[in-house]
Coordinates of C-alpha atoms in Angstrom, one line a residue:
M1 CA 66.9 -113.7 60.8
D2 CA 65.9 -110.2 60.3
A3 CA 62.6 -110.9 58.7
A4 CA 62.7 -108.1 56.2
N5 CA 62.5 -108.0 52.4
E6 CA 62.9 -104.3 52.0
D7 CA 65.7 -102.0 53.0
F8 CA 65.0 -99.3 55.7
S9 CA 65.1 -96.0 53.9
R10 CA 67.7 -93.5 55.2
Q11 CA 65.3 -90.7 54.1
D12 CA 63.0 -91.7 57.0
V13 CA 65.7 -90.9 59.6
D14 CA 66.8 -87.7 61.1
P15 CA 70.4 -87.0 59.7
E16 CA 71.8 -87.0 63.3
M17 CA 70.2 -90.3 64.0
T18 CA 71.6 -91.8 60.8
M19 CA 75.1 -90.7 61.7
L20 CA 74.8 -92.1 65.2
T21 CA 73.5 -95.5 64.1
A22 CA 76.2 -95.7 61.5
E23 CA 78.8 -95.3 64.2
E24 CA 77.4 -98.3 65.9
E25 CA 78.1 -100.4 62.9
E26 CA 81.8 -100.1 63.5
V27 CA 81.7 -102.1 66.7
T28 CA 79.1 -104.7 65.8
E29 CA 81.1 -107.8 65.0
Q30 CA 83.5 -107.4 68.0
S31 CA 80.6 -106.8 70.4
A32 CA 79.7 -110.5 70.0
D33 CA 82.4 -111.2 72.5
G34 CA 81.6 -108.4 74.9
G35 CA 84.4 -106.3 76.3
D36 CA 85.3 -102.7 75.4
E37 CA 83.4 -102.8 72.2
V38 CA 80.1 -103.4 74.0
E39 CA 80.8 -100.4 76.2
N40 CA 81.5 -98.4 73.1
L41 CA 78.1 -99.4 71.8
R42 CA 76.5 -98.3 75.1
R43 CA 78.2 -94.9 74.9
S44 CA 77.9 -94.2 71.2
R45 CA 74.6 -92.3 71.3
P46 CA 74.0 -88.8 72.7
Q47 CA 72.1 -88.4 75.9
K48 CA 68.7 -87.6 74.4
V49 CA 68.6 -90.9 72.5
C50 CA 70.8 -93.0 74.8
L51 CA 69.7 -96.7 75.1
C52 CA 71.5 -97.3 78.4
P53 CA 68.4 -97.0 80.6
F54 CA 66.8 -99.7 78.5
L55 CA 69.7 -102.1 78.6
P56 CA 70.1 -104.6 81.4
S57 CA 72.4 -103.4 84.2
R58 CA 74.5 -106.5 83.7
P59 CA 74.5 -109.1 80.9
L60 CA 71.7 -111.7 81.2
E61 CA 72.8 -115.0 82.7
V62 CA 72.0 -117.7 80.2
S63 CA 73.3 -121.2 79.6
T64 CA 72.4 -121.2 75.9
C65 CA 75.1 -120.1 73.4
L66 CA 73.9 -118.2 70.3
Y67 CA 75.7 -118.3 66.9
V68 CA 74.4 -115.6 64.6
V69 CA 75.4 -116.4 61.0
Q70 CA 75.1 -113.0 59.3
H71 CA 74.8 -112.2 55.6
P72 CA 77.4 -109.6 54.6
A73 CA 74.7 -107.2 53.4
E74 CA 73.4 -106.9 56.9
E75 CA 76.7 -105.1 57.9
S76 CA 75.9 -102.1 55.7
R77 CA 72.4 -101.6 57.1
V78 CA 72.0 -98.5 59.3
L79 CA 69.6 -100.1 61.8
R80 CA 70.1 -103.7 63.0
T81 CA 69.0 -105.7 66.0
V82 CA 72.1 -107.9 66.4
P83 CA 74.2 -105.2 68.1
L84 CA 71.5 -104.8 70.8
L85 CA 71.3 -108.6 71.3
A86 CA 75.1 -108.9 71.7
T87 CA 75.2 -106.0 74.2
C88 CA 72.6 -107.7 76.4
L89 CA 74.3 -111.1 76.6
P90 CA 77.5 -112.3 78.4
Q91 CA 80.9 -112.6 76.6
G92 CA 80.9 -115.7 74.4
K93 CA 77.1 -116.2 74.5
C94 CA 76.4 -114.3 71.2
N95 CA 78.9 -115.2 68.5
I96 CA 78.6 -113.4 65.1
I97 CA 80.0 -115.0 62.0
V98 CA 79.7 -113.0 58.8
G99 CA 79.6 -114.7 55.3
R100 CA 77.6 -116.4 52.7
R101 CA 79.4 -119.8 52.3
F102 CA 80.9 -121.8 55.2
S103 CA 83.2 -124.8 54.9
E104 CA 84.7 -127.0 57.6
E105 CA 88.2 -126.0 56.4
K106 CA 87.6 -122.2 56.8
H107 CA 85.2 -122.4 59.7
P108 CA 86.2 -125.4 61.8
E109 CA 84.5 -123.9 65.0
L110 CA 81.2 -123.4 63.3
A111 CA 81.4 -126.9 61.7
A112 CA 82.0 -128.4 65.1
V113 CA 79.0 -126.5 66.6
C114 CA 76.8 -127.8 63.7
Q115 CA 77.8 -131.4 64.4
D116 CA 77.2 -131.0 68.2
S117 CA 74.1 -133.0 69.2
R118 CA 73.1 -130.1 71.5
T119 CA 72.9 -127.6 68.6
L120 CA 69.6 -126.4 67.2
I121 CA 69.1 -124.2 64.1
L122 CA 66.3 -121.8 64.0
Y123 CA 64.8 -122.1 60.5
P124 CA 61.2 -122.7 59.6
G125 CA 60.2 -125.5 57.2
P126 CA 58.4 -128.9 56.9
K127 CA 61.2 -130.6 58.9
S128 CA 61.2 -128.0 61.7
Q129 CA 59.9 -128.9 65.2
N130 CA 58.1 -126.6 67.4
L131 CA 60.7 -125.4 69.9
E132 CA 58.3 -125.1 72.8
E133 CA 56.9 -128.7 72.2
L134 CA 60.5 -130.0 72.0
V135 CA 61.4 -128.5 75.3
R136 CA 58.2 -129.7 77.0
C137 CA 58.2 -133.2 75.6
Q138 CA 61.9 -134.1 75.5
D139 CA 63.2 -132.1 78.5
V140 CA 65.5 -130.2 76.1
G141 CA 65.5 -127.3 78.5
S142 CA 67.8 -129.2 80.9
I143 CA 70.6 -129.2 78.3
N144 CA 73.0 -126.3 77.6
H145 CA 72.2 -125.7 73.9
N146 CA 73.8 -123.9 71.0
V147 CA 71.3 -122.1 68.8
I148 CA 72.2 -121.0 65.2
I149 CA 70.2 -118.1 63.8
I150 CA 70.7 -116.9 60.2
D151 CA 70.6 -113.1 60.0
G152 CA 69.5 -111.6 56.7
T153 CA 66.4 -111.1 54.6
W154 CA 64.2 -114.1 54.1
S155 CA 65.6 -114.7 50.6
Q156 CA 69.2 -114.4 51.9
A157 CA 68.5 -116.7 54.8
K158 CA 66.9 -119.3 52.6
N159 CA 69.9 -119.2 50.1
M160 CA 72.4 -119.5 53.0
F161 CA 70.5 -122.4 54.5
L162 CA 70.2 -124.4 51.3
K163 CA 73.8 -123.8 50.1
N164 CA 75.6 -124.6 53.3
S165 CA 75.4 -128.3 54.0
M166 CA 76.7 -127.9 57.6
F167 CA 73.5 -126.2 58.5
H168 CA 71.6 -129.4 57.8
F169 CA 73.2 -131.3 60.6
P170 CA 71.6 -129.6 63.6
K171 CA 68.0 -130.3 64.7
Q172 CA 65.8 -127.8 62.9
V173 CA 63.3 -125.8 65.0
Q174 CA 60.9 -123.0 64.6
L175 CA 58.9 -120.6 66.8
N176 CA 55.1 -121.1 66.7
R177 CA 54.2 -118.2 69.0
T178 CA 51.8 -115.8 67.3
L179 CA 53.7 -112.6 68.1
S180 CA 53.7 -109.5 66.0
S181 CA 57.1 -107.9 65.4
Q182 CA 58.0 -104.8 67.5
Y183 CA 60.6 -103.9 64.9
V184 CA 58.2 -101.5 63.2
I185 CA 60.9 -99.4 61.4
R186 CA 61.7 -102.1 58.9
T187 CA 59.3 -103.9 56.5
Q188 CA 58.5 -107.6 57.3
P189 CA 57.1 -110.0 54.7
S190 CA 54.2 -111.1 56.9
N191 CA 52.6 -110.1 60.2
I192 CA 54.2 -113.0 62.1
C193 CA 57.8 -112.4 60.9
L194 CA 60.3 -111.4 63.6
S195 CA 63.6 -109.7 63.7
T196 CA 66.8 -111.6 64.7
L197 CA 66.7 -110.1 68.2
E198 CA 63.1 -111.1 68.6
C199 CA 63.7 -114.6 67.4
A200 CA 66.6 -114.9 69.9
A201 CA 64.5 -113.5 72.7
V202 CA 61.7 -116.0 72.2
A203 CA 64.2 -118.9 71.8
L204 CA 66.2 -118.0 74.9
S205 CA 63.1 -117.5 77.0
V206 CA 61.8 -121.0 76.0
L207 CA 65.2 -122.8 76.4
E208 CA 66.0 -121.0 79.7
R209 CA 62.4 -121.4 80.9
N210 CA 62.4 -117.7 81.8
D211 CA 59.8 -115.3 80.2
E212 CA 61.6 -112.3 81.7
I213 CA 64.4 -112.8 79.2
H214 CA 62.0 -111.9 76.3
E215 CA 60.9 -108.7 78.0
V216 CA 64.5 -107.6 78.9
L217 CA 65.8 -108.2 75.3
L218 CA 62.8 -106.4 73.7
R219 CA 63.1 -103.3 75.9
P220 CA 66.1 -101.7 74.0
L221 CA 64.5 -102.6 70.6
K222 CA 61.3 -100.9 71.5
A223 CA 63.2 -97.8 72.7
L224 CA 65.3 -97.7 69.5
C225 CA 62.1 -97.8 67.3
S226 CA 60.5 -95.1 69.5
F227 CA 63.5 -92.8 69.1
Q228 CA 63.6 -93.3 65.4
L229 CA 59.9 -92.6 65.0
Q230 CA 60.4 -89.4 67.1
H231 CA 63.1 -88.3 64.6
G232 CA 61.1 -88.8 61.4
A233 CA 61.0 -92.5 60.7
Q234 CA 57.7 -94.0 59.6
I235 CA 56.0 -97.2 60.8
H236 CA 56.6 -99.9 58.2
H237 CA 53.7 -102.3 57.9
S238 CA 54.3 -105.8 56.7
K239 CA 53.8 -106.7 53.0
E240 CA 51.0 -109.0 54.1
H241 CA 49.2 -106.1 55.8
L242 CA 49.8 -103.8 52.9
L243 CA 48.4 -106.3 50.4
K244 CA 45.4 -107.2 52.5
T245 CA 44.4 -103.6 53.0
G246 CA 45.1 -102.5 49.4
M247 CA 47.9 -100.2 50.6
Y248 CA 50.7 -101.9 48.6
D249 CA 51.5 -99.1 46.1
K250 CA 54.6 -100.6 44.5
P251 CA 54.5 -102.2 41.0
M252 CA 54.3 -105.9 41.0
P253 CA 57.6 -107.6 40.3
K254 CA 58.6 -108.7 36.8
N255 CA 61.5 -111.0 37.8
K256 CA 60.2 -114.6 37.7
R257 CA 61.8 -115.4 41.1
K258 CA 60.3 -112.4 42.7
I259 CA 56.9 -113.1 41.1
K260 CA 57.0 -116.6 42.5
R261 CA 57.9 -115.3 46.0
M262 CA 55.0 -112.8 45.8
E263 CA 52.5 -115.4 44.7
K264 CA 53.6 -117.7 47.6
L265 CA 53.1 -114.8 50.0
L266 CA 49.6 -114.2 48.6
A267 CA 48.7 -118.0 48.7
D268 CA 50.2 -118.6 52.2
H269 CA 48.0 -115.9 53.7
S270 CA 44.9 -116.2 51.5
I271 CA 45.3 -112.7 50.2
C272 CA 43.3 -111.6 47.1
P273 CA 45.2 -109.0 45.1
R274 CA 43.3 -105.7 44.6

């Protein structure tokens, strides 16, 4: 999931860059299956900000199949990580399904994937198992897995997980690596929250037993952030960091649900409001 609770401000981006990234949006959903759309994504940026040198020369060979379940609001965001993820993987290995509610009647393929014993869903919680421990203790890495990742803000992802019963069938896993997000042009709730691409990169490197996958997938993300920062974007610290350092300058929420979410963030990370 793109671990962000705040939209990326278009005002932080050079107008030319905004126009270019908006063009990429048009090919995102199709790029899940590779083909011409992926090549369009590769060629959609001008030379000075071209991501081609940072993409793998050929799609990464992986046995794991990703299913990115994307909240519709993500489609309208200017900068997203899923198009980069899809471009780096072979045809059929990164399937993007957009929606809020999913039923067996309307989404039979997704329902079948959810009921497959080889399927894992990447979602934190008390029932989640550490993916690395699961691979190490149960030899899970020897199986060709499906991995479902919910792409949206944390509140959107939580809502989608709770209200779609089919997502409760797969084994629930989470990542326990203490990694800081490299997606610095979008605000994260806490210091350990990762973008969808970063979650996929860690999961694939663990399941495929290949740490190089993580490095290869993060390369274009780091380049994208670097280009955006060079063209006027600002580094977005996490809410946790802003609250801890007294830099959070927005008014505290008045909505009860948002107040509860903020209180949980403060409690989870032992933050004292200033």
